[in-house]
C-alpha cells in the first residue's frame, strides 16, 4: 500500500485566466509579448501567476509560437570580468520579454567559437549574441538574428555591432597619465579586437603629445598571468617606467604582482590604470583607477537590437558606440621627481 501523499494539481493557464478575470489567450500574450497588453491587465495576470505559482510550459510555448524564447550567448573566456556586466545588461531587458539566456563558453579560435554557436543553434535559439572573436566565417549561416557585442575581428558589415568606444577609452587613459606628468609609460595589451582599439586610442594620443609608449603583449591573451609576465618584461627592460596602462583590470592585477615582486609600490613608484571598471577595480584592496566601459549599457543595447531583429523591425544593420568614463581611484599619482 502506498503511503505517499498525492501532489497538488499544477495550476494551468486557465486557472490564471480565471483568477485574473481575462481570457487564456490574453494570459498567453502577456507571457510572450507583454508590451502589447495594457498595464492594468498585465499586472492582473502577473499577480495571478504569482499567487498561483504558475510556471508556463516552455515546450508548449515553443509549439504554439515556433519560438523557444531563448537567446544564445557565446563568450570566449569566462574569466574575463567584462562578461559579468554584459550579461546583467542583457538579462535586464530579455527577461522582461520572456526570454532566457543560454551561455556557451569556448576558448578563442574561429572553429571553437563556431562550434559553440552551432551548439546553441541546434537548441533552436531565437537569436545569438556573439561576445567572442568569431573570425571571418563563424558568423556565416547562423540562420537567426545575430548581434555582436564588443569589438571583434572579422565582423561582417551587415551584422549589428554594439560596443564600447575603446579608442576613446584608451585616449582617456593616456590623457590622465599625461596630465599627471608621466612620460615613461608602458601599456600591457592583447591580441583581441577590443585590446587593439584600446591600444590604438592610447598610442595615438601619446604620439600627439610626443611620447612613445612601451607596448607589450600585442600577440598574447589578457589574463592575470599575461599581465604579470608582460609587466615583468617591461619593468626588467625599462626600469625607468613610471606608469602602466593595462588592457583590462585583470591584467592590471597581474601588473600589481610584478611591481610588488620588485620591491616597488603603487602608486608611489609606479602608477597603474586598468580598463572595464570591474568589481576587481572597485574592491577596497585595490582601489584601481579604471576606464569604465559601461558594459552593462552595451548589454542593454545589444538586447534591444536583437529583439528588434527578431521582431523584424530593424532592416538596416547598425554600429553603436557607448561612451566610456574614467573612474579615478588610488592607483594613479604624479611621478616621483
Short mmCIF file of C-alpha atoms in Angstrom, two decimals:
data_model
loop_
_atom_site.label_atom_id
_atom_site.label_comp_id
_atom_site.label_asym_id
_atom_site.label_seq_id
_atom_site.Cartn_x
_atom_site.Cartn_y
_atom_site.Cartn_z
CA UNK A 1 0.00 0.00 0.00
CA UNK A 2 1.36 3.39 -0.93
CA UNK A 3 1.69 5.91 1.91
CA UNK A 4 2.75 8.86 -0.26
CA UNK A 5 0.62 11.99 -0.27
CA UNK A 6 -0.84 12.90 -3.71
CA UNK A 7 0.73 16.01 -5.16
CA UNK A 8 -1.45 19.04 -5.65
CA UNK A 9 -2.52 19.71 -9.23
CA UNK A 10 -0.26 22.15 -11.02
CA UNK A 11 -2.03 25.39 -11.92
CA UNK A 12 -2.80 25.87 -15.60
CA UNK A 13 -3.12 28.87 -17.86
CA UNK A 14 -6.90 28.54 -17.45
CA UNK A 15 -6.55 28.92 -13.67
CA UNK A 16 -4.50 32.07 -14.19
CA UNK A 17 -7.06 33.47 -16.63
CA UNK A 18 -9.96 32.78 -14.24
CA UNK A 19 -8.23 34.42 -11.27
CA UNK A 20 -7.12 37.44 -13.33
CA UNK A 21 -10.52 37.83 -14.98
CA UNK A 22 -9.16 37.62 -18.51
CA UNK A 23 -9.08 35.11 -21.35
CA UNK A 24 -6.45 32.35 -21.61
CA UNK A 25 -5.27 33.88 -24.90
CA UNK A 26 -4.55 37.18 -23.14
CA UNK A 27 -2.51 35.34 -20.49
CA UNK A 28 -0.53 33.76 -23.33
CA UNK A 29 0.02 37.19 -24.87
CA UNK A 30 1.34 38.54 -21.56
CA UNK A 31 3.81 35.65 -21.39
CA UNK A 32 5.01 36.07 -24.98
CA UNK A 33 4.68 39.76 -25.77
CA UNK A 34 3.74 41.78 -22.65
CA UNK A 35 4.29 45.14 -24.37
CA UNK A 36 1.07 44.57 -26.38
CA UNK A 37 -1.08 44.30 -23.24
CA UNK A 38 -2.35 47.22 -21.18
CA UNK A 39 -0.57 47.78 -17.88
CA UNK A 40 -3.74 47.10 -15.85
CA UNK A 41 -4.39 43.69 -17.43
CA UNK A 42 -0.69 42.85 -17.48
CA UNK A 43 -0.41 43.46 -13.74
CA UNK A 44 -3.58 41.44 -13.08
CA UNK A 45 -2.09 38.46 -14.93
CA UNK A 46 1.29 38.80 -13.18
CA UNK A 47 -0.44 38.95 -9.79
CA UNK A 48 -2.44 35.81 -10.58
CA UNK A 49 0.68 33.99 -11.76
CA UNK A 50 2.50 34.88 -8.54
CA UNK A 51 -0.44 33.90 -6.33
CA UNK A 52 -0.94 30.53 -8.03
CA UNK A 53 2.76 29.76 -8.52
CA UNK A 54 2.08 29.13 -12.19
CA UNK A 55 5.02 28.10 -14.36
CA UNK A 56 4.42 28.18 -18.14
CA UNK A 57 5.47 25.16 -20.15
CA UNK A 58 8.38 26.19 -22.34
CA UNK A 59 7.75 23.24 -24.63
CA UNK A 60 4.11 24.24 -25.09
CA UNK A 61 5.10 27.84 -25.73
CA UNK A 62 7.58 26.71 -28.36
CA UNK A 63 4.99 24.59 -30.15
CA UNK A 64 2.46 27.42 -30.10
CA UNK A 65 4.74 30.18 -31.29
CA UNK A 66 7.52 28.32 -33.18
CA UNK A 67 9.94 30.15 -30.87
CA UNK A 68 11.91 28.83 -27.90
CA UNK A 69 12.05 32.20 -26.11
CA UNK A 70 15.76 31.61 -25.62
CA UNK A 71 18.82 33.59 -26.69
CA UNK A 72 22.29 32.11 -27.15
CA UNK A 73 25.32 33.99 -25.82
CA UNK A 74 28.80 32.93 -26.97
CA UNK A 75 31.81 34.07 -24.96
CA UNK A 76 35.44 33.01 -25.29
CA UNK A 77 36.79 33.40 -21.74
CA UNK A 78 34.62 33.09 -18.64
CA UNK A 79 37.49 34.58 -16.60
CA UNK A 80 37.03 37.95 -18.31
CA UNK A 81 35.03 40.10 -15.87
CA UNK A 82 33.67 42.17 -18.78
CA UNK A 83 31.13 39.43 -19.44
CA UNK A 84 29.55 39.72 -15.98
CA UNK A 85 28.19 43.23 -16.54
CA UNK A 86 27.36 42.46 -20.17
CA UNK A 87 25.18 39.53 -19.09
CA UNK A 88 23.48 41.62 -16.42
CA UNK A 89 22.55 44.23 -19.01
CA UNK A 90 21.30 41.60 -21.45
CA UNK A 91 19.11 39.86 -18.92
CA UNK A 92 17.64 43.12 -17.59
CA UNK A 93 15.94 43.55 -20.99
CA UNK A 94 15.43 40.00 -22.22
CA UNK A 95 13.72 38.67 -19.09
CA UNK A 96 11.14 41.43 -19.35
CA UNK A 97 10.19 39.96 -22.73
CA UNK A 98 10.11 36.37 -21.51
CA UNK A 99 13.48 35.28 -22.88
CA UNK A 100 16.14 33.26 -21.11
CA UNK A 101 19.85 33.39 -21.94
CA UNK A 102 21.75 30.20 -22.76
CA UNK A 103 25.52 30.57 -22.34
CA UNK A 104 28.21 28.80 -24.35
CA UNK A 105 31.82 29.33 -23.32
CA UNK A 106 34.62 28.43 -25.69
CA UNK A 107 38.31 29.07 -25.82
CA UNK A 108 39.40 31.56 -28.51
CA UNK A 109 39.68 30.22 -32.02
CA UNK A 110 37.49 30.51 -35.10
CA UNK A 111 36.49 26.84 -35.20
CA UNK A 112 35.80 26.64 -31.46
CA UNK A 113 33.61 29.74 -31.49
CA UNK A 114 31.67 28.44 -34.49
CA UNK A 115 31.19 25.09 -32.75
CA UNK A 116 29.79 26.88 -29.69
CA UNK A 117 27.42 28.91 -31.88
CA UNK A 118 26.34 25.80 -33.79
CA UNK A 119 25.60 24.05 -30.48
CA UNK A 120 23.26 26.85 -29.47
CA UNK A 121 21.62 26.88 -32.90
CA UNK A 122 20.95 23.17 -32.51
CA UNK A 123 18.86 24.07 -29.47
CA UNK A 124 16.76 26.32 -31.73
CA UNK A 125 17.55 29.61 -30.00
CA UNK A 126 15.67 32.60 -31.40
CA UNK A 127 18.78 34.77 -31.62
CA UNK A 128 22.51 34.87 -30.98
CA UNK A 129 24.81 37.29 -29.19
CA UNK A 130 28.46 36.85 -30.14
CA UNK A 131 30.81 38.20 -27.47
CA UNK A 132 33.89 36.39 -28.74
CA UNK A 133 36.44 36.66 -31.54
CA UNK A 134 34.45 34.96 -34.32
CA UNK A 135 36.82 35.17 -37.29
CA UNK A 136 35.59 35.62 -40.84
CA UNK A 137 33.36 32.54 -41.07
CA UNK A 138 31.97 31.96 -37.57
CA UNK A 139 29.05 34.33 -38.20
CA UNK A 140 28.13 32.94 -41.60
CA UNK A 141 24.99 30.83 -41.92
CA UNK A 142 23.72 31.44 -38.38
CA UNK A 143 20.13 31.50 -39.74
CA UNK A 144 18.86 33.53 -36.76
CA UNK A 145 19.14 37.22 -35.83
CA UNK A 146 22.66 37.86 -34.54
CA UNK A 147 24.26 40.82 -32.75
CA UNK A 148 27.96 41.20 -31.96
CA UNK A 149 28.90 42.63 -28.56
CA UNK A 150 32.27 44.39 -28.29
CA UNK A 151 34.94 44.94 -30.92
CA UNK A 152 35.65 41.67 -32.70
CA UNK A 153 37.90 40.75 -35.60
CA UNK A 154 36.23 39.67 -38.84
CA UNK A 155 32.73 41.04 -38.16
CA UNK A 156 30.70 41.22 -41.42
CA UNK A 157 29.46 44.65 -42.49
CA UNK A 158 25.82 43.51 -42.35
CA UNK A 159 26.00 42.42 -38.69
CA UNK A 160 24.78 44.60 -35.84
CA UNK A 161 27.69 45.68 -33.63
CA UNK A 162 27.22 47.29 -30.22
CA UNK A 163 30.46 48.11 -28.44
CA UNK A 164 32.36 50.39 -26.15
CA UNK A 165 34.25 53.33 -27.63
CA UNK A 166 37.53 51.66 -26.78
CA UNK A 167 39.57 54.07 -28.90
CA UNK A 168 38.15 56.90 -26.82
CA UNK A 169 38.75 54.96 -23.61
CA UNK A 170 42.40 54.38 -24.49
CA UNK A 171 42.82 58.07 -25.26
CA UNK A 172 41.15 58.89 -21.94
CA UNK A 173 43.71 56.81 -20.05
CA UNK A 174 46.55 58.49 -21.94
CA UNK A 175 45.21 61.96 -21.16
CA UNK A 176 45.05 61.15 -17.45
CA UNK A 177 48.66 59.96 -17.35
CA UNK A 178 49.92 62.91 -19.37
CA UNK A 179 48.11 65.36 -17.12
CA UNK A 180 49.78 63.77 -14.10
CA UNK A 181 53.17 64.35 -15.76
CA UNK A 182 54.14 60.83 -16.84
CA UNK A 183 56.38 60.39 -19.89
CA UNK A 184 57.81 56.84 -19.45
CA UNK A 185 54.59 54.93 -19.94
CA UNK A 186 54.04 51.23 -20.57
CA UNK A 187 50.96 49.50 -21.97
CA UNK A 188 50.02 45.84 -21.41
CA UNK A 189 47.93 44.79 -24.40
CA UNK A 190 46.49 41.70 -26.10
CA UNK A 191 45.52 40.30 -29.49
CA UNK A 192 41.73 40.75 -29.45
CA UNK A 193 39.69 43.40 -31.23
CA UNK A 194 38.86 45.34 -28.05
CA UNK A 195 42.51 45.35 -26.96
CA UNK A 196 43.54 46.60 -30.40
CA UNK A 197 41.17 49.57 -30.20
CA UNK A 198 42.23 50.45 -26.66
CA UNK A 199 45.86 50.23 -27.72
CA UNK A 200 45.24 52.36 -30.81
CA UNK A 201 43.49 55.17 -28.96
CA UNK A 202 46.14 55.16 -26.23
CA UNK A 203 49.09 55.13 -28.62
CA UNK A 204 47.68 57.83 -30.89
CA UNK A 205 47.04 60.22 -28.03
CA UNK A 206 50.55 59.73 -26.65
CA UNK A 207 52.06 60.28 -30.11
CA UNK A 208 50.16 63.55 -30.33
CA UNK A 209 51.93 64.58 -27.13
CA UNK A 210 55.33 63.50 -28.43
CA UNK A 211 55.53 60.43 -26.15
CA UNK A 212 56.43 56.94 -27.40
CA UNK A 213 54.56 54.27 -25.39
CA UNK A 214 56.23 50.99 -24.41
CA UNK A 215 53.72 48.40 -25.67
CA UNK A 216 53.95 44.75 -24.58
CA UNK A 217 51.87 41.65 -25.34
CA UNK A 218 50.15 42.57 -28.61
CA UNK A 219 50.01 38.92 -29.67
CA UNK A 220 49.03 37.44 -26.31
CA UNK A 221 45.96 37.00 -24.14
CA UNK A 222 44.67 39.37 -21.48
CA UNK A 223 44.62 37.20 -18.34
CA UNK A 224 46.18 37.99 -14.96
CA UNK A 225 49.15 35.78 -15.83
CA UNK A 226 49.63 37.64 -19.12
CA UNK A 227 49.55 40.91 -17.20
CA UNK A 228 52.16 39.62 -14.79
CA UNK A 229 54.56 38.32 -17.45
CA UNK A 230 54.18 41.41 -19.64
CA UNK A 231 54.76 43.74 -16.68
CA UNK A 232 57.85 41.71 -15.68
CA UNK A 233 59.25 42.06 -19.19
CA UNK A 234 58.51 45.78 -19.23
CA UNK A 235 59.97 46.59 -15.82
CA UNK A 236 63.09 44.47 -16.31
CA UNK A 237 63.95 46.12 -19.64
CA UNK A 238 62.63 49.61 -18.86
CA UNK A 239 63.15 50.15 -15.12
CA UNK A 240 62.54 53.88 -15.56
CA UNK A 241 58.84 53.23 -16.36
CA UNK A 242 56.62 55.37 -14.13
CA UNK A 243 53.15 54.37 -15.32
CA UNK A 244 51.38 51.29 -16.71
CA UNK A 245 48.06 51.16 -18.57
CA UNK A 246 46.62 47.63 -18.69
CA UNK A 247 44.14 46.47 -21.35
CA UNK A 248 41.78 45.29 -18.59
CA UNK A 249 41.53 45.15 -14.81
CA UNK A 250 42.61 41.51 -14.71
CA UNK A 251 45.91 42.34 -16.43
CA UNK A 252 46.32 45.28 -14.03
CA UNK A 253 46.13 42.80 -11.15
CA UNK A 254 48.97 40.84 -12.74
CA UNK A 255 50.96 44.08 -13.04
CA UNK A 256 50.49 44.65 -9.31
CA UNK A 257 52.17 41.30 -8.68
CA UNK A 258 55.13 42.15 -10.90
CA UNK A 259 55.55 45.55 -9.25
CA UNK A 260 55.41 44.06 -5.75
CA UNK A 261 57.90 41.33 -6.69
CA UNK A 262 60.45 44.05 -7.48
CA UNK A 263 60.05 45.77 -4.16
CA UNK A 264 58.09 48.66 -5.66
CA UNK A 265 54.68 50.07 -4.70
CA UNK A 266 51.60 51.56 -6.38
CA UNK A 267 51.26 54.49 -6.92
CA UNK A 268 54.38 55.75 -5.09
CA UNK A 269 56.79 54.14 -7.56
CA UNK A 270 54.52 53.20 -10.46
CA UNK A 271 51.05 54.39 -11.42
CA UNK A 272 48.59 51.76 -12.74
CA UNK A 273 45.38 52.17 -14.74
CA UNK A 274 43.07 49.31 -15.67
CA UNK A 275 40.08 49.00 -18.01
CA UNK A 276 36.47 47.76 -17.53
CA UNK A 277 35.88 49.19 -14.03
CA UNK A 278 35.02 45.68 -12.90
CA UNK A 279 34.29 44.53 -9.36
CA UNK A 280 38.03 43.94 -9.09
CA UNK A 281 38.78 47.63 -9.66
CA UNK A 282 36.14 48.68 -7.15
CA UNK A 283 37.49 46.48 -4.34
CA UNK A 284 38.78 48.34 -1.31
CA UNK A 285 42.00 46.33 -1.50
CA UNK A 286 42.98 47.59 -4.96
CA UNK A 287 41.04 50.84 -5.42
CA UNK A 288 42.17 50.69 -9.04
CA UNK A 289 41.81 53.67 -11.36
CA UNK A 290 39.99 52.23 -14.37
CA UNK A 291 38.16 53.17 -17.55
CA UNK A 292 34.51 52.24 -17.13
CA UNK A 293 33.40 50.84 -20.48
CA UNK A 294 29.79 50.61 -19.26
CA UNK A 295 29.43 47.05 -20.46
CA UNK A 296 26.04 46.75 -18.74
CA UNK A 297 24.80 49.51 -21.09
CA UNK A 298 26.30 47.58 -24.00
CA UNK A 299 24.30 44.55 -22.84
CA UNK A 300 21.08 46.56 -22.68
CA UNK A 301 21.55 47.94 -26.20
CA UNK A 302 22.58 44.54 -27.58
CA UNK A 303 19.37 43.04 -26.19
CA UNK A 304 17.25 45.82 -27.71
CA UNK A 305 18.95 45.44 -31.11
CA UNK A 306 18.43 41.67 -31.04
CA UNK A 307 14.75 41.98 -30.12
CA UNK A 308 14.28 44.41 -33.00
CA UNK A 309 15.88 41.87 -35.33
CA UNK A 310 13.69 39.06 -34.02
CA UNK A 311 10.57 41.19 -34.45
CA UNK A 312 11.64 42.27 -37.93
CA UNK A 313 11.74 46.00 -37.22
CA UNK A 314 15.46 46.59 -37.89
CA UNK A 315 16.13 46.13 -41.61
CA UNK A 316 19.44 48.06 -41.56
CA UNK A 317 22.49 46.92 -39.60
CA UNK A 318 23.85 49.34 -37.04
CA UNK A 319 27.14 50.25 -35.41
CA UNK A 320 26.73 51.83 -31.98
CA UNK A 321 29.45 53.08 -29.63
CA UNK A 322 28.94 53.52 -25.88
CA UNK A 323 30.99 56.35 -24.36
CA UNK A 324 33.38 55.32 -21.55
CA UNK A 325 34.03 57.11 -18.26
CA UNK A 326 37.34 57.39 -16.38
CA UNK A 327 36.99 56.47 -12.70
CA UNK A 328 39.96 57.80 -10.72
CA UNK A 329 40.88 55.96 -7.52
CA UNK A 330 44.05 55.42 -5.53
CA UNK A 331 46.44 53.80 -8.03
CA UNK A 332 47.37 56.88 -10.05
CA UNK A 333 49.60 59.78 -8.98
CA UNK A 334 52.24 62.11 -10.35
CA UNK A 335 55.67 60.51 -10.94
CA UNK A 336 58.29 60.93 -8.26
CA UNK A 337 60.73 63.71 -9.12
#
